[in-house]
Amino acid sequence: MATDLDVVAGLLRDVPDFPSPGIRFWDLSALLADGAGLAATTRLLAAHDGPAPEVVVGIEARGFLLGAAVAHSLGVGVVAVRKQGKLPIVAASESYDLEYGSATLELPADVLRPGARALLVDDVLATGGTVAAAAALVEGAGATVAAVSVVLELPALHGRERLDGRPVHALLAR
């Protein structure tokens, strides 16, 4: 019988040269579309070490889907950190570099309680820029990052190093 981790690993797809030449995109579409795969992923992402989170922060865009499922399983709320220009009321924004460009994330206003323990959830930890920007937004709002949970970490890109010692729980590494 396959373990949860086997199920998750079997549903990831590696797409070369997307969104630009030389970039490897890890597609989670099949994982999200598979009920058993999504359930396994949710269980594994929610099972991080450390203090229990009081809120989950899902990072755009696949982190929204995963974060909502994890928040539901933990019985806490979810906050969506969005790309610039997608929110009607913004508390703060943070710019960062990607392996193929730059971007800005925004935190919605009045959704994080100061002192709240947040679990950041995303699909892939690559260079760490996106997660570091989300962490800066959370901490800038007065909340704390209890942990970071991701489906896949790409250790060769050293993203964990940009997270200043924050606990990282990666289901898989490639």
GROMACS .gro file of C-alpha atoms in nm:
model
  174
    1MET     CA    1   0.000   0.000   0.000
    2ALA     CA    2   0.132   0.343  -0.097
    3THR     CA    3   0.213   0.596   0.173
    4ASP     CA    4   0.079   0.951   0.162
    5LEU     CA    5   0.421   1.067   0.049
    6ASP     CA    6   0.426   0.811  -0.235
    7VAL     CA    7   0.085   0.934  -0.350
    8VAL     CA    8   0.201   1.298  -0.351
    9ALA     CA    9   0.528   1.221  -0.530
   10GLY     CA   10   0.349   1.019  -0.796
   11LEU     CA   11   0.119   1.308  -0.887
   12LEU     CA   12   0.381   1.581  -0.940
   13ARG     CA   13   0.478   1.667  -1.297
   14ASP     CA   14   0.808   1.818  -1.404
   15VAL     CA   15   0.763   2.059  -1.697
   16PRO     CA   16   1.094   2.172  -1.853
   17ASP     CA   17   1.146   2.521  -1.998
   18PHE     CA   18   0.835   2.676  -1.842
   19PRO     CA   19   0.767   2.966  -1.796
   20SER     CA   20   1.094   3.040  -1.974
   21PRO     CA   21   1.389   2.841  -2.114
   22GLY     CA   22   1.602   2.679  -1.846
   23ILE     CA   23   1.331   2.688  -1.577
   24ARG     CA   24   1.178   2.363  -1.449
   25PHE     CA   25   0.816   2.411  -1.348
   26TRP     CA   26   0.665   2.165  -1.102
   27ASP     CA   27   0.300   2.121  -1.195
   28LEU     CA   28   0.061   2.027  -0.915
   29SER     CA   29  -0.253   2.018  -1.132
   30ALA     CA   30  -0.285   1.637  -1.121
   31LEU     CA   31  -0.222   1.638  -0.745
   32LEU     CA   32  -0.490   1.900  -0.681
   33ALA     CA   33  -0.739   1.720  -0.908
   34ASP     CA   34  -0.694   1.387  -0.729
   35GLY     CA   35  -0.903   1.356  -0.411
   36ALA     CA   36  -0.668   1.109  -0.244
   37GLY     CA   37  -0.366   1.315  -0.350
   38LEU     CA   38  -0.510   1.639  -0.215
   39ALA     CA   39  -0.610   1.470   0.111
   40ALA     CA   40  -0.262   1.319   0.151
   41THR     CA   41  -0.097   1.653   0.076
   42THR     CA   42  -0.321   1.831   0.327
   43ARG     CA   43  -0.242   1.581   0.601
   44LEU     CA   44   0.131   1.605   0.538
   45LEU     CA   45   0.145   1.984   0.515
   46ALA     CA   46  -0.058   2.022   0.836
   47ALA     CA   47   0.173   1.784   1.025
   48HIS     CA   48   0.463   2.027   1.068
   49ASP     CA   49   0.666   2.038   1.389
   50GLY     CA   50   0.633   2.332   1.623
   51PRO     CA   51   0.358   2.531   1.787
   52ALA     CA   52   0.005   2.498   1.656
   53PRO     CA   53  -0.077   2.776   1.412
   54GLU     CA   54  -0.367   3.012   1.473
   55VAL     CA   55  -0.394   3.102   1.105
   56VAL     CA   56  -0.267   2.968   0.774
   57VAL     CA   57  -0.123   3.206   0.516
   58GLY     CA   58  -0.158   3.074   0.161
   59ILE     CA   59   0.080   3.225  -0.093
   60GLU     CA   60  -0.048   3.302  -0.444
   61ALA     CA   61  -0.156   3.107  -0.629
   62ARG     CA   62  -0.132   2.734  -0.557
   63GLY     CA   63  -0.064   2.817  -0.194
   64PHE     CA   64  -0.425   2.948  -0.178
   65LEU     CA   65  -0.565   2.607  -0.261
   66LEU     CA   66  -0.329   2.416  -0.037
   67GLY     CA   67  -0.351   2.672   0.242
   68ALA     CA   68  -0.731   2.663   0.249
   69ALA     CA   69  -0.730   2.283   0.274
   70VAL     CA   70  -0.467   2.289   0.551
   71ALA     CA   71  -0.654   2.562   0.742
   72HIS     CA   72  -0.976   2.362   0.721
   73SER     CA   73  -0.803   2.050   0.850
   74LEU     CA   74  -0.653   2.246   1.143
   75GLY     CA   75  -0.976   2.431   1.222
   76VAL     CA   76  -0.823   2.777   1.169
   77GLY     CA   77  -0.870   3.059   0.921
   78VAL     CA   78  -0.674   3.126   0.604
   79VAL     CA   79  -0.525   3.450   0.473
   80ALA     CA   80  -0.438   3.484   0.105
   81VAL     CA   81  -0.119   3.676   0.025
   82ARG     CA   82  -0.175   3.807  -0.326
   83LYS     CA   83   0.022   3.941  -0.618
   84GLN     CA   84   0.022   4.319  -0.650
   85GLY     CA   85  -0.300   4.479  -0.768
   86LYS     CA   86  -0.536   4.194  -0.675
   87LEU     CA   87  -0.660   4.321  -0.335
   88PRO     CA   88  -0.907   4.604  -0.275
   89ILE     CA   89  -0.759   4.700   0.065
   90VAL     CA   90  -0.387   4.645   0.125
   91ALA     CA   91  -0.207   4.648   0.460
   92ALA     CA   92   0.144   4.618   0.318
   93SER     CA   93   0.342   4.507   0.014
   94GLU     CA   94   0.680   4.339  -0.030
   95SER     CA   95   0.884   4.308  -0.350
   96TYR     CA   96   1.119   4.018  -0.420
   97ASP     CA   97   1.320   3.849  -0.693
   98LEU     CA   98   1.228   3.524  -0.867
   99GLU     CA   99   1.459   3.295  -1.058
  100TYR     CA  100   1.314   3.450  -1.376
  101GLY     CA  101   1.215   3.805  -1.278
  102SER     CA  102   1.070   4.004  -0.990
  103ALA     CA  103   0.729   4.043  -0.827
  104THR     CA  104   0.543   4.204  -0.539
  105LEU     CA  105   0.314   4.040  -0.284
  106GLU     CA  106   0.045   4.216  -0.083
  107LEU     CA  107  -0.124   4.138   0.248
  108PRO     CA  108  -0.491   4.223   0.289
  109ALA     CA  109  -0.568   4.482   0.556
  110ASP     CA  110  -0.707   4.386   0.897
  111VAL     CA  111  -0.682   4.007   0.865
  112LEU     CA  112  -0.386   3.913   1.087
  113ARG     CA  113  -0.405   3.957   1.463
  114PRO     CA  114  -0.082   4.088   1.618
  115GLY     CA  115   0.093   3.799   1.793
  116ALA     CA  116  -0.093   3.532   1.594
  117ARG     CA  117   0.112   3.223   1.500
  118ALA     CA  118   0.098   3.176   1.123
  119LEU     CA  119   0.177   2.869   0.914
  120LEU     CA  120   0.290   2.977   0.566
  121VAL     CA  121   0.187   2.732   0.293
  122ASP     CA  122   0.310   2.723  -0.065
  123ASP     CA  123   0.369   2.469  -0.338
  124VAL     CA  124   0.743   2.504  -0.408
  125LEU     CA  125   1.037   2.653  -0.219
  126ALA     CA  126   1.287   2.747  -0.489
  127THR     CA  127   1.503   3.059  -0.438
  128GLY     CA  128   1.304   3.153  -0.127
  129GLY     CA  129   1.208   3.499  -0.247
  130THR     CA  130   0.833   3.444  -0.246
  131VAL     CA  131   0.823   3.279   0.096
  132ALA     CA  132   1.063   3.537   0.244
  133ALA     CA  133   0.841   3.818   0.114
  134ALA     CA  134   0.529   3.654   0.260
  135ALA     CA  135   0.708   3.605   0.593
  136ALA     CA  136   0.809   3.973   0.596
  137LEU     CA  137   0.446   4.073   0.539
  138VAL     CA  138   0.322   3.846   0.819
  139GLU     CA  139   0.584   3.969   1.062
  140GLY     CA  140   0.534   4.330   0.957
  141ALA     CA  141   0.169   4.293   1.059
  142GLY     CA  142   0.282   4.185   1.406
  143ALA     CA  143   0.212   3.814   1.366
  144THR     CA  144   0.481   3.545   1.388
  145VAL     CA  145   0.579   3.274   1.141
  146ALA     CA  146   0.542   2.948   1.332
  147ALA     CA  147   0.658   2.743   1.033
  148VAL     CA  148   0.665   2.715   0.655
  149SER     CA  149   0.514   2.409   0.484
  150VAL     CA  150   0.574   2.336   0.115
  151VAL     CA  151   0.507   2.041  -0.110
  152LEU     CA  152   0.843   2.057  -0.285
  153GLU     CA  153   1.180   2.211  -0.205
  154LEU     CA  154   1.451   2.263  -0.466
  155PRO     CA  155   1.762   2.252  -0.241
  156ALA     CA  156   2.003   2.341  -0.524
  157LEU     CA  157   1.849   2.691  -0.532
  158HIS     CA  158   1.921   2.749  -0.159
  159GLY     CA  159   1.581   2.902  -0.081
  160ARG     CA  160   1.592   2.789   0.281
  161GLU     CA  161   1.892   3.018   0.337
  162ARG     CA  162   1.674   3.325   0.267
  163LEU     CA  163   1.429   3.230   0.541
  164ASP     CA  164   1.652   3.333   0.834
  165GLY     CA  165   1.618   3.010   1.030
  166ARG     CA  166   1.239   2.987   1.013
  167PRO     CA  167   1.129   2.624   1.041
  168VAL     CA  168   1.067   2.469   0.698
  169HIS     CA  169   0.869   2.149   0.643
  170ALA     CA  170   0.911   2.023   0.285
  171LEU     CA  171   0.729   1.707   0.183
  172LEU     CA  172   0.969   1.635  -0.103
  173ALA     CA  173   1.301   1.760  -0.237
  174ARG     CA  174   1.421   1.745  -0.599
   0.00000   0.00000   0.00000
